[in-house]
Coordinates of C-alpha atoms in Angstrom, one line a residue:
Chain A
K150 CA 68.6 77.9 99.3
A151 CA 71.4 75.9 98.8
G152 CA 74.9 76.8 101.0
V153 CA 78.2 77.1 98.8
T154 CA 79.8 73.9 98.0
Q155 CA 82.9 73.4 97.0
T156 CA 84.1 69.8 94.7
P157 CA 86.2 67.7 95.4
R158 CA 86.2 67.6 99.2
Y159 CA 89.8 65.9 99.4
L160 CA 92.3 65.6 97.1
I161 CA 96.0 63.9 97.4
K162 CA 98.3 65.4 94.3
T163 CA 102.2 64.6 93.9
R164 CA 104.9 67.7 94.1
G165 CA 104.8 69.5 90.5
Q166 CA 101.7 68.0 89.3
Q167 CA 98.6 70.6 89.4
V168 CA 95.4 71.0 90.6
T169 CA 91.7 72.5 89.9
L170 CA 89.2 73.2 92.6
S171 CA 85.6 73.9 92.1
C172 CA 83.5 76.4 94.0
S173 CA 79.4 76.9 93.1
P174 CA 77.9 79.8 94.9
I175 CA 74.5 80.2 96.5
S176 CA 72.5 81.3 93.9
G177 CA 71.9 84.4 92.7
H178 CA 75.7 85.5 94.4
R179 CA 77.8 87.1 91.7
S180 CA 81.3 87.5 93.6
V181 CA 83.3 84.4 94.8
S182 CA 86.4 84.7 96.7
W183 CA 89.1 82.3 97.5
Y184 CA 90.8 81.6 101.0
Q185 CA 94.0 79.4 101.4
Q186 CA 93.6 77.4 105.3
T187 CA 97.1 76.2 107.2
P188 CA 97.5 76.0 110.7
G189 CA 100.7 77.8 110.0
Q190 CA 99.6 80.6 108.2
G191 CA 96.1 80.5 109.1
L192 CA 93.0 81.7 106.5
Q193 CA 95.0 84.1 103.6
F194 CA 92.9 85.7 101.1
L195 CA 93.5 84.5 97.6
F196 CA 91.6 86.0 95.4
E197 CA 88.0 87.2 94.7
Y198 CA 86.1 87.5 91.3
F199 CA 82.9 88.9 90.4
S200 CA 81.1 88.9 87.1
E201 CA 83.7 86.7 85.5
T202 CA 86.3 89.4 86.8
Q203 CA 89.2 89.2 89.4
R204 CA 88.9 92.0 91.4
N205 CA 91.2 91.5 93.7
K206 CA 94.4 89.4 94.3
G207 CA 96.2 88.0 97.5
N208 CA 99.9 87.7 98.2
F209 CA 100.1 84.5 96.4
P210 CA 102.7 83.0 93.8
G211 CA 101.7 83.3 90.0
R212 CA 101.3 79.3 90.5
F213 CA 97.3 80.3 91.8
S214 CA 95.1 81.3 89.3
G215 CA 91.4 81.3 88.7
R216 CA 88.5 81.9 86.9
Q217 CA 84.7 82.6 87.3
F218 CA 82.2 81.8 84.6
S219 CA 79.3 83.4 83.8
N220 CA 76.7 80.9 85.9
S221 CA 79.1 82.7 88.6
R222 CA 80.8 79.3 89.2
S223 CA 84.4 79.0 89.8
E224 CA 87.4 77.4 89.4
M225 CA 90.7 77.6 90.8
N226 CA 94.4 76.3 89.7
V227 CA 97.5 75.3 91.3
S228 CA 100.0 74.6 88.6
T229 CA 103.5 72.8 89.7
L230 CA 102.3 71.9 93.1
E231 CA 104.7 72.1 96.3
L232 CA 104.7 70.5 99.8
G233 CA 103.9 74.0 101.4
D234 CA 100.5 74.2 99.2
S235 CA 98.9 71.0 101.7
A236 CA 96.1 73.0 103.0
L237 CA 92.1 73.9 103.1
Y238 CA 91.1 75.9 100.4
L239 CA 87.4 77.6 101.1
C240 CA 85.3 79.6 99.0
A241 CA 83.4 81.9 100.1
S242 CA 80.2 83.5 98.0
S243 CA 78.5 86.8 98.8
P244 CA 75.4 88.9 96.7
G245 CA 78.0 91.4 94.7
R246 CA 75.4 93.9 95.3
G247 CA 76.5 97.7 96.4
Q248 CA 79.0 98.9 98.0
L249 CA 78.7 98.0 101.6
Q250 CA 80.3 95.4 103.0
E251 CA 78.9 91.8 102.4
T252 CA 78.5 89.1 104.3
Q253 CA 80.4 86.2 103.2
Y254 CA 78.9 82.8 103.2
F255 CA 82.0 80.0 103.1
G256 CA 81.7 76.6 101.3
P257 CA 83.1 73.5 103.4
G258 CA 86.4 73.6 101.4
T259 CA 88.4 71.4 99.6
R260 CA 91.9 69.5 101.7
L261 CA 94.3 69.4 99.9
L262 CA 97.5 67.1 100.6
V263 CA 100.7 67.0 98.1
L264 CA 103.0 64.4 99.0
Chain B
G1343 CA 98.0 96.4 103.5
E1344 CA 95.9 95.1 106.4
N1345 CA 97.0 93.4 109.7
V1346 CA 94.7 91.9 112.2
E1347 CA 96.3 90.5 115.4
Q1348 CA 93.9 88.5 117.4
H1349 CA 94.3 87.4 121.3
P1350 CA 94.5 85.1 122.8
S1351 CA 95.4 82.6 121.0
T1352 CA 93.6 80.0 123.4
L1353 CA 91.0 81.0 125.9
S1354 CA 89.3 78.2 128.6
V1355 CA 86.1 79.7 130.5
Q1356 CA 83.4 77.5 132.6
E1357 CA 80.2 77.3 131.5
G1358 CA 78.2 79.9 132.4
D1359 CA 80.6 82.2 132.3
S1360 CA 81.9 85.3 129.5
A1361 CA 84.5 85.0 127.3
V1362 CA 86.5 88.3 125.5
I1363 CA 88.4 87.8 122.6
K1364 CA 89.8 91.1 121.4
C1365 CA 91.6 92.2 118.2
T1366 CA 93.5 95.4 116.6
Y1367 CA 93.7 96.1 113.0
S1368 CA 96.2 98.2 111.3
D1369 CA 94.6 100.1 108.5
S1370 CA 92.4 103.1 109.3
A1371 CA 90.1 102.5 106.1
S1372 CA 88.5 99.0 107.6
N1373 CA 85.3 99.4 107.8
Y1374 CA 83.8 96.0 108.2
F1375 CA 84.3 93.7 110.9
P1376 CA 83.0 90.1 111.2
W1377 CA 83.8 87.1 113.4
Y1378 CA 83.2 83.7 112.3
K1379 CA 83.0 80.2 114.2
Q1380 CA 84.8 77.3 113.0
E1381 CA 84.2 73.7 115.1
L1382 CA 86.7 71.2 113.7
G1383 CA 86.2 69.7 110.6
K1384 CA 83.5 72.2 109.5
R1385 CA 83.2 75.3 107.5
P1386 CA 83.3 79.1 109.5
Q1387 CA 80.6 80.2 110.0
L1388 CA 79.6 84.4 110.3
I1389 CA 78.0 84.7 114.0
I1390 CA 77.8 88.3 114.0
D1391 CA 79.6 91.4 111.7
I1392 CA 80.0 95.2 112.7
R1393 CA 80.5 98.0 110.1
S1394 CA 82.2 100.9 111.3
N1395 CA 79.1 103.7 111.4
V1396 CA 78.2 101.8 114.7
G1397 CA 80.5 101.3 118.2
E1398 CA 78.3 97.7 119.3
K1399 CA 76.0 95.2 118.2
K1400 CA 74.7 92.5 120.2
D1401 CA 72.6 89.2 118.9
Q1402 CA 71.5 87.0 122.0
R1403 CA 74.2 86.1 124.0
I1404 CA 77.0 87.3 121.8
A1405 CA 78.1 91.3 121.7
V1406 CA 80.5 92.9 119.7
T1407 CA 82.6 96.0 120.2
L1408 CA 84.7 98.2 117.9
N1409 CA 86.8 101.6 118.8
K1410 CA 87.5 103.0 115.4
T1411 CA 90.5 105.5 117.4
A1412 CA 91.9 102.6 119.1
K1413 CA 91.8 100.5 115.9
H1414 CA 90.4 97.5 118.1
F1415 CA 87.5 95.5 118.2
S1416 CA 86.4 92.5 120.5
L1417 CA 83.6 89.6 120.9
H1418 CA 81.8 89.0 123.9
I1419 CA 80.1 85.9 124.6
T1420 CA 77.8 85.2 127.9
E1421 CA 76.3 82.2 129.4
T1422 CA 78.8 80.4 127.3
Q1423 CA 78.2 76.6 126.8
P1424 CA 79.8 74.1 125.8
E1425 CA 78.6 74.2 122.2
D1426 CA 80.6 77.3 121.9
S1427 CA 83.7 75.3 121.9
A1428 CA 85.3 76.1 118.7
V1429 CA 88.0 78.8 116.9
Y1430 CA 87.0 82.2 116.6
F1431 CA 88.2 84.6 113.8
C1432 CA 88.2 88.0 113.5
A1433 CA 88.3 89.8 110.6
A1434 CA 89.3 93.5 108.4
S1435 CA 88.2 94.7 105.4
P1436 CA 88.6 97.7 104.0
T1437 CA 86.7 100.0 101.8
G1438 CA 87.3 99.4 98.1
S1439 CA 88.2 95.7 98.9
A1440 CA 84.5 94.5 99.6
R1441 CA 84.6 90.9 100.0
Q1442 CA 88.7 90.5 100.4
L1443 CA 88.8 89.7 104.6
T1444 CA 91.8 89.7 105.8
F1445 CA 91.7 87.5 109.5
G1446 CA 93.2 87.2 113.3
S1447 CA 95.0 83.8 113.8
G1448 CA 91.8 82.8 115.6
T1449 CA 91.0 82.1 119.3
Q1450 CA 90.3 78.2 120.4
L1451 CA 87.7 78.7 123.3
T1452 CA 87.2 75.9 125.3
V1453 CA 84.2 75.9 127.6
L1454 CA 84.1 73.2 130.5
P1455 CA 81.1 71.5 132.2

C-alpha cells in the first residue's frame, strides 16, 4: 500500500495570510491526526478526524482548523499566520477500527515558513 | 492532560554498545506507549510499541519495558550501529483518545563508529 502523503511539501507564506495543507491517508485508514513539530515545542497534537468528524483537539488557538472528506483525505487550515506558526506539520493515519490503541503512520510532513 | 518527560536529550555511544532512553508519564489512564525514530529530514517511523497489559516487548535489537506503577517506560537498543543514529521520541496515548499522542521532547542518539 502507498504510505501517507502530504501536499505541498514546502510552503512559504507571509504573516496574516492563510494556508491549507492536505493529507491523504493510507488506503483503508479512516483516522487522520495532525501534529505540529517545532524545535522549541517538539511534537504537539493538533486534532484528529474520524469519519469526517473531529474527535479530539489539542491546545491550539481557533486559527487552526481542519476537516475530513468522505474519502478520508484531510485538510488543515491556518488563518492569520504568525511567525510562530513556522513548523513542520505532520499528519498520521491509522485504521480507525476498534477501541484498542492503533499504530499511527506518519506522512513526510509539510514544512511551512512564515515570513 | 498527559505530560511525557524524556531523558536524556542527547546520548552518544560507541558502536556495539547499548543505549537506554527513559520516559515518564503523568496520566495513569494512558495505556499505549509507542516509540518513534526520526532521521534528519524524514518522517517519524514507529520502531516499537507497548500496551499497558504487558511489561516488556522485544524486537531483535530493540526492547521496551513498562512500569505502570512508577509510570515510566524505557527503550533499550543493543549492539548499536551507526544507522541507529537519529532522534527518538517516546509517546503516550490515554484511553479514550486512541489517536492522540503526547510526545516526549526527543533524544538525539549518536552512535560513534
